[in-house]
Amino acid sequence: PIPTSTTILTADLLPHFTRYFSAYLDPNVIAIKIVQLPGICYLEIIRQSKPDEPPITSREQIPLDGLVEPDQPTLDDLRANEAHLKSCDAYDWIMISDLFPEETAYKIADEWERPGGKLEQAKEIGDDVF
């Protein structure tokens, strides 16, 4: 359990996903937040498959290099992590989360990993996709 005195910092990522990844996003996802606590940063995802059923909240670690996870997080730390996550592309997201349906994730992977695809192109120009 998290002590009640712990500062919990959050940022809403759903508008970002709606804007940039609406074609890919699992339609059951109704909320995506980045949560910053002392020593950890994670995604909180809320899904609701049917309007008459209660939503289901999951908390997922974010296996991504470069996240800031200090013992005493600040709003600046949260904003830095938010910016880092917003810089991720669809391929990054299928590697670090399950926000997209499985079939969609496979299509994204196929597009990126095919010969001459986006992954190969990124390697040629020296981009770090992870």
PDB file of C-alpha atoms in Angstrom, residues 15-85:
ATOM      1  CA  PRO A  15      -5.595  13.109 -25.432  1.00  0.00           C
ATOM      2  CA  HIS A  16      -2.154  12.352 -26.917  1.00  0.00           C
ATOM      3  CA  PHE A  17      -3.192   8.820 -27.863  1.00  0.00           C
ATOM      4  CA  THR A  18      -6.511  10.006 -29.249  1.00  0.00           C
ATOM      5  CA  ARG A  19      -4.711  12.545 -31.419  1.00  0.00           C
ATOM      6  CA  TYR A  20      -1.781  10.460 -32.657  1.00  0.00           C
ATOM      7  CA  PHE A  21      -2.793   6.817 -32.292  1.00  0.00           C
ATOM      8  CA  SER A  22      -6.586   6.735 -32.580  1.00  0.00           C
ATOM      9  CA  ALA A  23      -6.393   4.271 -35.479  1.00  0.00           C
ATOM     10  CA  TYR A  24      -4.452   1.835 -33.290  1.00  0.00           C
ATOM     11  CA  LEU A  25      -5.771   2.341 -29.760  1.00  0.00           C
ATOM     12  CA  ASP A  26      -7.772  -0.451 -28.130  1.00  0.00           C
ATOM     13  CA  PRO A  27     -11.376   0.866 -28.226  1.00  0.00           C
ATOM     14  CA  ASN A  28     -11.941  -0.383 -24.664  1.00  0.00           C
ATOM     15  CA  VAL A  29      -9.312   2.022 -23.287  1.00  0.00           C
ATOM     16  CA  ILE A  30     -11.060   4.959 -21.629  1.00  0.00           C
ATOM     17  CA  ALA A  31      -8.128   6.435 -19.674  1.00  0.00           C
ATOM     18  CA  ILE A  32      -4.324   6.404 -19.846  1.00  0.00           C
ATOM     19  CA  LYS A  33      -2.267   8.135 -17.179  1.00  0.00           C
ATOM     20  CA  ILE A  34       1.385   8.271 -16.326  1.00  0.00           C
ATOM     21  CA  VAL A  35       1.760   7.972 -12.555  1.00  0.00           C
ATOM     22  CA  GLN A  36       4.909   9.168 -10.768  1.00  0.00           C
ATOM     23  CA  LEU A  37       5.627   7.926  -7.257  1.00  0.00           C
ATOM     24  CA  PRO A  38       8.858   7.825  -5.259  1.00  0.00           C
ATOM     25  CA  GLY A  39      11.198   5.466  -7.113  1.00  0.00           C
ATOM     26  CA  ILE A  40       8.718   4.388  -9.789  1.00  0.00           C
ATOM     27  CA  CYS A  41       6.832   5.608 -12.809  1.00  0.00           C
ATOM     28  CA  TYR A  42       4.076   3.515 -14.404  1.00  0.00           C
ATOM     29  CA  LEU A  43       1.073   3.621 -16.715  1.00  0.00           C
ATOM     30  CA  GLU A  44      -2.416   3.415 -15.286  1.00  0.00           C
ATOM     31  CA  ILE A  45      -4.822   2.164 -17.935  1.00  0.00           C
ATOM     32  CA  ILE A  46      -8.581   1.975 -17.509  1.00  0.00           C
ATOM     33  CA  ARG A  47     -10.612  -0.211 -19.832  1.00  0.00           C
ATOM     34  CA  GLN A  48     -14.350  -0.669 -20.114  1.00  0.00           C
ATOM     35  CA  SER A  49     -15.643  -3.226 -22.579  1.00  0.00           C
ATOM     36  CA  LYS A  50     -19.363  -2.646 -21.947  1.00  0.00           C
ATOM     37  CA  PRO A  51     -21.112   0.477 -20.633  1.00  0.00           C
ATOM     38  CA  ASP A  52     -23.049  -1.504 -18.015  1.00  0.00           C
ATOM     39  CA  GLU A  53     -19.909  -3.167 -16.600  1.00  0.00           C
ATOM     40  CA  PRO A  54     -17.468  -1.526 -14.204  1.00  0.00           C
ATOM     41  CA  PRO A  55     -14.177  -0.300 -15.660  1.00  0.00           C
ATOM     42  CA  ILE A  56     -11.011  -2.314 -15.039  1.00  0.00           C
ATOM     43  CA  THR A  57      -7.853  -0.503 -13.976  1.00  0.00           C
ATOM     44  CA  SER A  58      -4.427  -1.961 -14.659  1.00  0.00           C
ATOM     45  CA  ARG A  59      -1.025  -0.646 -13.697  1.00  0.00           C
ATOM     46  CA  GLU A  60       1.852  -1.408 -16.032  1.00  0.00           C
ATOM     47  CA  GLN A  61       5.548  -0.877 -15.567  1.00  0.00           C
ATOM     48  CA  ILE A  62       7.122   1.050 -18.409  1.00  0.00           C
ATOM     49  CA  PRO A  63      10.164  -0.857 -19.733  1.00  0.00           C
ATOM     50  CA  LEU A  64      11.745   2.173 -21.369  1.00  0.00           C
ATOM     51  CA  ASP A  65      15.223   3.591 -20.863  1.00  0.00           C
ATOM     52  CA  GLY A  66      15.498   7.231 -19.934  1.00  0.00           C
ATOM     53  CA  LEU A  67      12.622   7.507 -17.473  1.00  0.00           C
ATOM     54  CA  VAL A  68      13.300   9.545 -14.341  1.00  0.00           C
ATOM     55  CA  GLU A  69      12.345   7.716 -11.135  1.00  0.00           C
ATOM     56  CA  PRO A  70      13.770   9.677  -8.184  1.00  0.00           C
ATOM     57  CA  ASP A  71      12.984   8.995  -4.527  1.00  0.00           C
ATOM     58  CA  GLN A  72      11.409  12.442  -4.272  1.00  0.00           C
ATOM     59  CA  PRO A  73       9.729  13.096  -7.628  1.00  0.00           C
ATOM     60  CA  THR A  74       8.790  16.587  -8.694  1.00  0.00           C
ATOM     61  CA  LEU A  75       6.426  17.947 -11.293  1.00  0.00           C
ATOM     62  CA  ASP A  76       9.478  18.514 -13.510  1.00  0.00           C
ATOM     63  CA  ASP A  77      10.283  14.781 -13.290  1.00  0.00           C
ATOM     64  CA  LEU A  78       6.721  13.935 -14.288  1.00  0.00           C
ATOM     65  CA  ARG A  79       6.826  16.380 -17.204  1.00  0.00           C
ATOM     66  CA  ALA A  80      10.158  14.932 -18.389  1.00  0.00           C
ATOM     67  CA  ASN A  81       8.718  11.411 -18.335  1.00  0.00           C
ATOM     68  CA  GLU A  82       5.536  12.590 -20.035  1.00  0.00           C
ATOM     69  CA  ALA A  83       7.584  14.211 -22.820  1.00  0.00           C
ATOM     70  CA  HIS A  84       9.689  11.052 -23.168  1.00  0.00           C
ATOM     71  CA  LEU A  85       6.571   8.896 -23.529  1.00  0.00           C
TER      72      LEU A  85
END
